[in-house]
Amino acid sequence: MRTTRQFSITLPNEMADMLRAKVEAGEYASESEVVRDGLRALAARDRAVEAWLRETVVPAAQALKADPSQALTPEQVREHLARRRKATLKAEA
């Protein structure tokens, strides 16, 4: 039984050029390897998002549901975001 499947895909010119450039630069042996590596990276990102949702978002939502007094007002959220933006801009300068 085969462990691989053949696909035919259509890519925008920019992506096709990037794929070909990776192979021509010797970073990958074939276009298929580039696609496989991209899919592995996508799967890793998906796992990271799932873990963040499970480990951070769900507990925070449950805590807020259990004690709504923890909620921030819209003004508190705006102030927090403004402080973070200011700190980010300062760090980038």
Coordinates of C-alpha atoms in Angstrom, one line a residue:
M1 CA 0.0 0.0 0.0
R2 CA 1.3 3.4 -0.9
T3 CA 2.2 5.9 1.8
T4 CA 2.1 8.9 -0.4
R5 CA -0.5 10.5 -2.8
Q6 CA 0.1 12.6 -5.8
F7 CA -1.7 16.0 -6.0
S8 CA -1.9 18.6 -8.7
I9 CA -2.1 22.1 -7.2
T10 CA -2.4 25.6 -8.6
L11 CA -0.4 28.4 -7.0
P12 CA -0.3 32.1 -7.6
N13 CA 2.9 33.1 -9.6
E14 CA 4.5 34.6 -6.5
M15 CA 4.2 31.4 -4.5
A16 CA 5.2 29.2 -7.4
D17 CA 8.3 31.4 -7.9
M18 CA 9.1 31.1 -4.1
L19 CA 8.7 27.3 -4.3
R20 CA 11.0 27.0 -7.3
A21 CA 13.6 29.4 -5.7
K22 CA 13.8 27.3 -2.6
V23 CA 14.7 24.2 -4.7
E24 CA 17.1 26.1 -7.0
A25 CA 18.9 27.6 -4.0
G26 CA 19.5 24.0 -2.8
E27 CA 17.4 24.5 0.4
Y28 CA 15.2 21.6 -0.7
A29 CA 15.6 18.7 -3.1
S30 CA 12.2 19.0 -4.7
E31 CA 9.0 21.1 -4.8
S32 CA 7.3 18.3 -2.9
E33 CA 9.8 18.7 0.0
V34 CA 9.0 22.4 0.1
V35 CA 5.3 21.7 0.3
R36 CA 5.7 19.0 2.9
D37 CA 7.9 21.3 5.1
G38 CA 5.2 24.1 4.8
L39 CA 2.5 21.7 5.8
R40 CA 4.6 20.5 8.8
A41 CA 5.0 24.2 9.8
L42 CA 1.3 24.7 9.4
A43 CA 0.5 21.7 11.6
A44 CA 2.9 22.9 14.3
R45 CA 1.2 26.3 14.3
D46 CA -2.2 24.7 14.5
R47 CA -1.0 22.6 17.5
A48 CA 0.4 25.7 19.2
V49 CA -2.9 27.6 18.7
E50 CA -4.9 24.6 20.0
A51 CA -2.6 24.4 23.1
W52 CA -3.0 28.1 23.7
L53 CA -6.8 27.9 23.5
R54 CA -6.9 24.9 25.8
E55 CA -4.3 26.1 28.3
T56 CA -4.9 29.8 28.4
V57 CA -8.1 30.9 26.8
V58 CA -10.5 28.2 28.1
P59 CA -9.3 28.6 31.8
A60 CA -9.5 32.4 31.5
A61 CA -13.1 32.2 30.1
Q62 CA -14.1 29.7 32.8
A63 CA -12.6 31.9 35.5
L64 CA -14.5 34.9 34.1
K65 CA -17.7 33.0 34.0
A66 CA -17.2 31.9 37.6
D67 CA -16.4 35.4 38.8
P68 CA -17.7 38.1 36.3
S69 CA -16.3 40.8 38.6
Q70 CA -12.8 40.0 37.1
A71 CA -14.0 41.5 33.8
L72 CA -12.4 44.7 32.5
T73 CA -14.4 47.7 31.4
P74 CA -14.0 48.8 27.8
E75 CA -12.1 51.8 29.0
Q76 CA -9.7 49.6 31.0
V77 CA -9.1 47.5 27.9
R78 CA -8.4 50.7 25.8
E79 CA -6.0 52.0 28.4
H80 CA -4.2 48.7 28.6
L81 CA -3.8 48.5 24.8
A82 CA -2.6 52.1 24.7
R83 CA 0.1 51.3 27.3
R84 CA 1.2 48.2 25.4
R85 CA 1.3 50.1 22.1
K86 CA 3.4 52.8 23.6
A87 CA 5.8 50.3 25.1
T88 CA 6.1 48.5 21.8
L89 CA 6.7 51.7 19.9
K90 CA 9.3 52.8 22.4
A91 CA 11.1 49.4 22.2
E92 CA 11.1 49.7 18.4
A93 CA 12.7 53.1 18.4

